[in-house]
Amino acid sequence: GENVEQHPSTLSVQEGDSAVIKCTYSDSASNYFPWYKQELGKRPQLIIDIRSNVGEKKDQRIAVTLNKTAKHFSLHITETQPEDSAVYFCAASNSGGGGADGLTFGKGTHLIIQP
Amino acid sequence: DADVTQTPRNRITKTGKRIMLECSQTKGHDRMYWYRQDPGLGLRLIYYSFDVKDINKGEISDGYSVSRQAQAKFSLSLESAIPNQTALYFCATSEPDRTYGYTFGSGTRLTVV
């Protein structure tokens, strides 16, 4: 089955700086890569996703890049703000938003924005 | 608003007891999932269902069972709870071939003592 590795487990950045979280996946058939943000005590929520036919996708201050050859994808957050503090999860699946086996998640990155 | 609802929100139970966690959704999605979240381990798939007649085991199904009573309802049971099943449990739904991925429920925090 799919295996998703996520780094770093904790990331502390100064407010206003950029943050980058990286994930690698093992199944070359995976074609859907979402990112979820989970604030303390709340449910994970989708913030951005990318499909394998696209190399980069941007939505305001967040962007995701995908390198299918190397089987890795990254989340980039620019001009970080205090409300960006949360746990971020990457995930992968091999079909749409559901996938034959559902999404496989990374272990999460705790992003801390220092004032 | 269409949503995914989990009950109970919190539960403390004793070792050996049977417990059921319930999930209902008003999003009209066919696909439903149960995940557990443990600190440092992320979200791991327990069971998933693509329709009422389709139930599949996930990565960590041992000690759990599920029932898909209707398109909108998907229940997770622990037949004989043990302490290492203490975790945060999430139900999620999705629609195939859509770009918005999963919608998660609010979660059930289960403690087995």
CSV table of C-alpha atoms in Angstrom, one decimal:
chain,number,residue,atom,x,y,z
A,1,GLY,CA,0.0,0.0,0.0
A,2,GLU,CA,0.8,3.7,-0.1
A,3,ASN,CA,3.3,5.1,2.5
A,4,VAL,CA,3.5,8.9,3.0
A,5,GLU,CA,6.5,10.5,4.9
A,6,GLN,CA,6.2,14.0,6.2
A,7,HIS,CA,8.9,16.4,7.4
A,8,PRO,CA,9.5,18.2,9.7
A,9,SER,CA,7.4,17.0,12.6
A,10,THR,CA,7.6,20.5,14.1
A,11,LEU,CA,8.4,23.8,12.4
A,12,SER,CA,8.8,27.1,14.1
A,13,VAL,CA,9.0,30.3,12.0
A,14,GLN,CA,8.9,34.0,12.7
A,15,GLU,CA,5.7,35.8,11.8
A,16,GLY,CA,6.0,37.1,8.3
A,17,ASP,CA,8.5,34.5,7.2
A,18,SER,CA,7.7,31.6,4.9
A,19,ALA,CA,7.1,28.0,5.9
A,20,VAL,CA,7.7,24.8,3.8
A,21,ILE,CA,6.5,21.3,4.7
A,22,LYS,CA,7.6,18.4,2.6
A,23,CYS,CA,6.1,15.0,1.9
A,24,THR,CA,7.2,11.9,-0.1
A,25,TYR,CA,5.0,9.1,-1.2
A,26,SER,CA,5.8,5.5,-2.3
A,27,ASP,CA,3.0,4.5,-4.8
A,28,SER,CA,3.7,5.8,-8.3
A,29,ALA,CA,0.0,5.3,-9.1
A,30,SER,CA,-1.1,8.0,-6.6
A,31,ASN,CA,-2.6,11.0,-8.4
A,32,TYR,CA,-4.3,13.1,-5.8
A,33,PHE,CA,-2.5,15.1,-3.1
A,34,PRO,CA,-4.5,17.1,-0.6
A,35,TRP,CA,-3.3,19.1,2.4
A,36,TYR,CA,-5.3,19.5,5.6
A,37,LYS,CA,-5.0,22.0,8.4
A,38,GLN,CA,-6.1,21.0,11.9
A,39,GLU,CA,-6.4,23.7,14.6
A,40,LEU,CA,-6.3,22.6,18.2
A,41,GLY,CA,-9.4,20.7,19.2
A,42,LYS,CA,-10.9,20.9,15.7
A,43,ARG,CA,-11.4,18.7,12.7
A,44,PRO,CA,-9.0,18.6,9.8
A,45,GLN,CA,-10.0,20.9,7.0
A,46,LEU,CA,-8.9,20.8,3.4
A,47,ILE,CA,-6.8,23.9,2.5
A,48,ILE,CA,-5.4,23.0,-0.9
A,49,ASP,CA,-5.0,20.0,-3.2
A,50,ILE,CA,-3.2,19.1,-6.4
A,51,ARG,CA,-3.6,16.4,-9.0
A,52,SER,CA,-0.8,14.6,-10.8
A,53,ASN,CA,-1.4,16.4,-14.1
A,54,VAL,CA,-0.4,19.8,-12.5
A,55,GLY,CA,3.0,20.8,-11.2
A,56,GLU,CA,2.0,23.7,-9.0
A,57,LYS,CA,-1.1,25.3,-7.6
A,58,LYS,CA,-1.5,28.5,-5.7
A,59,ASP,CA,-4.3,30.0,-3.5
A,60,GLN,CA,-3.4,33.4,-2.0
A,61,ARG,CA,-0.6,32.8,0.5
A,62,ILE,CA,-0.5,29.0,0.1
A,63,ALA,CA,0.9,26.9,-2.7
A,64,VAL,CA,1.6,23.3,-3.4
A,65,THR,CA,4.2,21.9,-5.7
A,66,LEU,CA,4.4,18.3,-7.0
A,67,ASN,CA,7.4,16.4,-8.5
A,68,LYS,CA,6.0,13.1,-9.8
A,69,THR,CA,9.4,11.9,-10.9
A,70,ALA,CA,10.8,12.2,-7.4
A,71,LYS,CA,7.5,11.4,-5.8
A,72,HIS,CA,7.4,14.3,-3.5
A,73,PHE,CA,5.2,17.3,-2.9
A,74,SER,CA,5.4,20.4,-0.7
A,75,LEU,CA,3.3,23.0,1.0
A,76,HIS,CA,4.5,26.6,0.9
A,77,ILE,CA,3.0,29.2,3.2
A,78,THR,CA,4.2,32.8,2.6
A,79,GLU,CA,3.9,35.8,4.9
A,80,THR,CA,2.9,33.6,7.8
A,81,GLN,CA,0.4,34.9,10.4
A,82,PRO,CA,-0.5,33.8,13.9
A,83,GLU,CA,-3.7,32.1,12.6
A,84,ASP,CA,-1.5,29.8,10.5
A,85,SER,CA,-0.4,28.0,13.7
A,86,ALA,CA,-1.8,24.5,13.5
A,87,VAL,CA,-1.0,20.9,12.6
A,88,TYR,CA,-0.8,20.3,8.8
A,89,PHE,CA,-1.2,16.9,7.2
A,90,CYS,CA,-0.3,15.8,3.7
A,91,ALA,CA,-2.1,12.9,2.1
A,92,ALA,CA,-2.1,10.8,-1.1
A,93,SER,CA,-4.4,8.6,-2.9
A,94,ASN,CA,-4.6,6.9,-6.3
A,95,SER,CA,-8.1,8.0,-7.4
A,96,GLY,CA,-9.9,11.3,-7.1
A,97,GLY,CA,-10.9,12.4,-3.6
A,98,GLY,CA,-11.8,8.9,-2.4
A,99,GLY,CA,-9.3,6.5,-3.9
A,100,ALA,CA,-9.4,2.8,-4.0
A,101,ASP,CA,-8.1,2.6,-0.5
A,102,GLY,CA,-8.9,6.0,0.9
A,103,LEU,CA,-6.4,8.7,1.7
A,104,THR,CA,-3.1,7.8,3.3
A,105,PHE,CA,-1.9,10.6,5.6
A,106,GLY,CA,1.5,11.7,6.7
A,107,LYS,CA,2.1,12.0,10.4
A,108,GLY,CA,1.6,15.7,10.5
A,109,THR,CA,3.7,18.9,11.0
A,110,HIS,CA,3.1,21.2,14.0
A,111,LEU,CA,3.6,24.7,12.6
A,112,ILE,CA,4.3,27.3,15.2
A,113,ILE,CA,4.3,31.0,14.3
A,114,GLN,CA,6.5,33.0,16.6
A,115,PRO,CA,5.3,36.7,17.1
B,1,ASP,CA,-25.4,23.4,6.2
B,2,ALA,CA,-24.7,19.9,4.9
B,3,ASP,CA,-22.3,18.3,7.3
B,4,VAL,CA,-20.9,15.2,9.0
B,5,THR,CA,-22.0,14.6,12.6
B,6,GLN,CA,-20.4,12.3,15.1
B,7,THR,CA,-21.8,11.1,18.4
B,8,PRO,CA,-20.8,11.0,21.1
B,9,ARG,CA,-18.2,13.8,21.2
B,10,ASN,CA,-16.5,12.4,24.2
B,11,ARG,CA,-16.7,9.0,25.9
B,12,ILE,CA,-15.0,7.2,28.7
B,13,THR,CA,-15.5,3.4,28.9
B,14,LYS,CA,-14.0,0.5,30.8
B,15,THR,CA,-11.8,-2.2,29.4
B,16,GLY,CA,-13.9,-5.1,27.9
B,17,LYS,CA,-17.0,-3.0,27.3
B,18,ARG,CA,-18.7,-2.8,23.9
B,19,ILE,CA,-19.0,0.7,22.5
B,20,MET,CA,-20.4,2.1,19.3
B,21,LEU,CA,-19.4,5.4,17.6
B,22,GLU,CA,-21.9,6.9,15.2
B,23,CYS,CA,-21.6,9.0,12.1
B,24,SER,CA,-24.3,10.6,10.0
B,25,GLN,CA,-24.0,12.9,7.0
B,26,THR,CA,-26.2,15.2,5.1
B,27,LYS,CA,-23.8,15.8,2.2
B,28,GLY,CA,-25.2,13.0,0.1
B,29,HIS,CA,-21.8,11.4,-0.4
B,30,ASP,CA,-21.6,7.7,-1.1
B,31,ARG,CA,-18.1,7.2,0.4
B,32,MET,CA,-17.6,7.1,4.2
B,33,TYR,CA,-14.5,6.4,6.3
B,34,TRP,CA,-13.4,5.9,9.8
B,35,TYR,CA,-9.9,7.1,10.9
B,36,ARG,CA,-8.2,7.2,14.3
B,37,GLN,CA,-5.8,9.9,15.3
B,38,ASP,CA,-3.0,9.4,17.8
B,39,PRO,CA,-0.4,12.0,18.7
B,40,GLY,CA,2.6,11.7,16.4
B,41,LEU,CA,1.0,9.0,14.2
B,42,GLY,CA,-1.3,11.1,12.1
B,43,LEU,CA,-4.6,9.7,10.8
B,44,ARG,CA,-4.9,6.0,10.2
B,45,LEU,CA,-7.7,4.3,8.2
B,46,ILE,CA,-9.8,1.8,10.1
B,47,TYR,CA,-12.6,0.9,7.7
B,48,TYR,CA,-14.2,2.5,4.6
B,49,SER,CA,-17.4,2.0,2.6
B,50,PHE,CA,-18.1,3.1,-0.9
B,51,ASP,CA,-21.8,2.2,-0.7
B,52,VAL,CA,-24.3,0.4,1.6
B,53,LYS,CA,-23.2,-3.0,0.3
B,54,ASP,CA,-19.5,-2.3,0.2
B,55,ILE,CA,-17.4,-2.5,3.4
B,56,ASN,CA,-13.6,-2.7,3.3
B,57,LYS,CA,-10.9,-3.0,5.9
B,58,GLY,CA,-8.3,-0.3,6.3
B,59,GLU,CA,-4.8,-0.3,7.7
B,60,ILE,CA,-5.7,-1.0,11.3
B,61,SER,CA,-9.1,-2.8,11.4
B,62,ASP,CA,-8.2,-5.4,14.1
B,63,GLY,CA,-10.5,-5.0,17.1
B,64,TYR,CA,-13.0,-2.9,15.2
B,65,SER,CA,-16.2,-3.6,13.2
B,66,VAL,CA,-18.5,-1.3,11.2
B,67,SER,CA,-22.0,-1.1,9.9
B,68,ARG,CA,-23.3,0.9,7.0
B,69,GLN,CA,-27.0,1.2,7.9
B,70,ALA,CA,-27.9,3.6,5.1
B,71,GLN,CA,-26.1,5.9,2.7
B,72,ALA,CA,-26.0,8.6,5.4
B,73,LYS,CA,-25.0,6.4,8.4
B,74,PHE,CA,-21.8,4.6,9.2
B,75,SER,CA,-21.1,3.2,12.7
B,76,LEU,CA,-17.9,2.0,14.2
B,77,SER,CA,-17.9,-0.6,17.0
B,78,LEU,CA,-15.3,-1.7,19.5
B,79,GLU,CA,-16.5,-5.2,20.6
B,80,SER,CA,-14.3,-5.4,23.6
B,81,ALA,CA,-12.5,-2.1,24.2
B,82,ILE,CA,-8.9,-2.1,25.3
B,83,PRO,CA,-6.8,0.9,26.6
B,84,ASN,CA,-4.7,1.2,23.4
B,85,GLN,CA,-7.9,2.0,21.6
B,86,THR,CA,-7.9,5.3,23.4
B,87,ALA,CA,-7.7,7.9,20.6
B,88,LEU,CA,-9.5,10.6,18.7
B,89,TYR,CA,-11.8,9.0,16.1
B,90,PHE,CA,-12.9,10.8,12.9
B,91,CYS,CA,-15.5,9.9,10.4
B,92,ALA,CA,-15.1,11.4,6.9
B,93,THR,CA,-17.1,11.4,3.7
B,94,SER,CA,-16.1,12.0,0.1
B,95,GLU,CA,-17.5,12.1,-3.4
B,96,PRO,CA,-15.4,10.4,-6.2
B,97,ASP,CA,-13.9,12.5,-8.9
B,98,ARG,CA,-14.3,15.7,-7.0
B,99,THR,CA,-11.6,18.1,-6.1
B,100,TYR,CA,-12.6,18.9,-2.5
B,101,GLY,CA,-11.4,15.8,-0.9
B,102,TYR,CA,-12.7,14.6,2.5
B,103,THR,CA,-15.2,16.3,4.8
B,104,PHE,CA,-14.4,15.3,8.4
B,105,GLY,CA,-16.8,15.1,11.3
B,106,SER,CA,-16.0,16.8,14.6
B,107,GLY,CA,-14.4,13.7,16.1
B,108,THR,CA,-15.1,11.5,19.0
B,109,ARG,CA,-12.6,11.4,21.8
B,110,LEU,CA,-12.6,7.9,23.3
B,111,THR,CA,-10.8,7.0,26.5
B,112,VAL,CA,-10.7,3.3,27.6
B,113,VAL,CA,-9.7,2.9,31.3
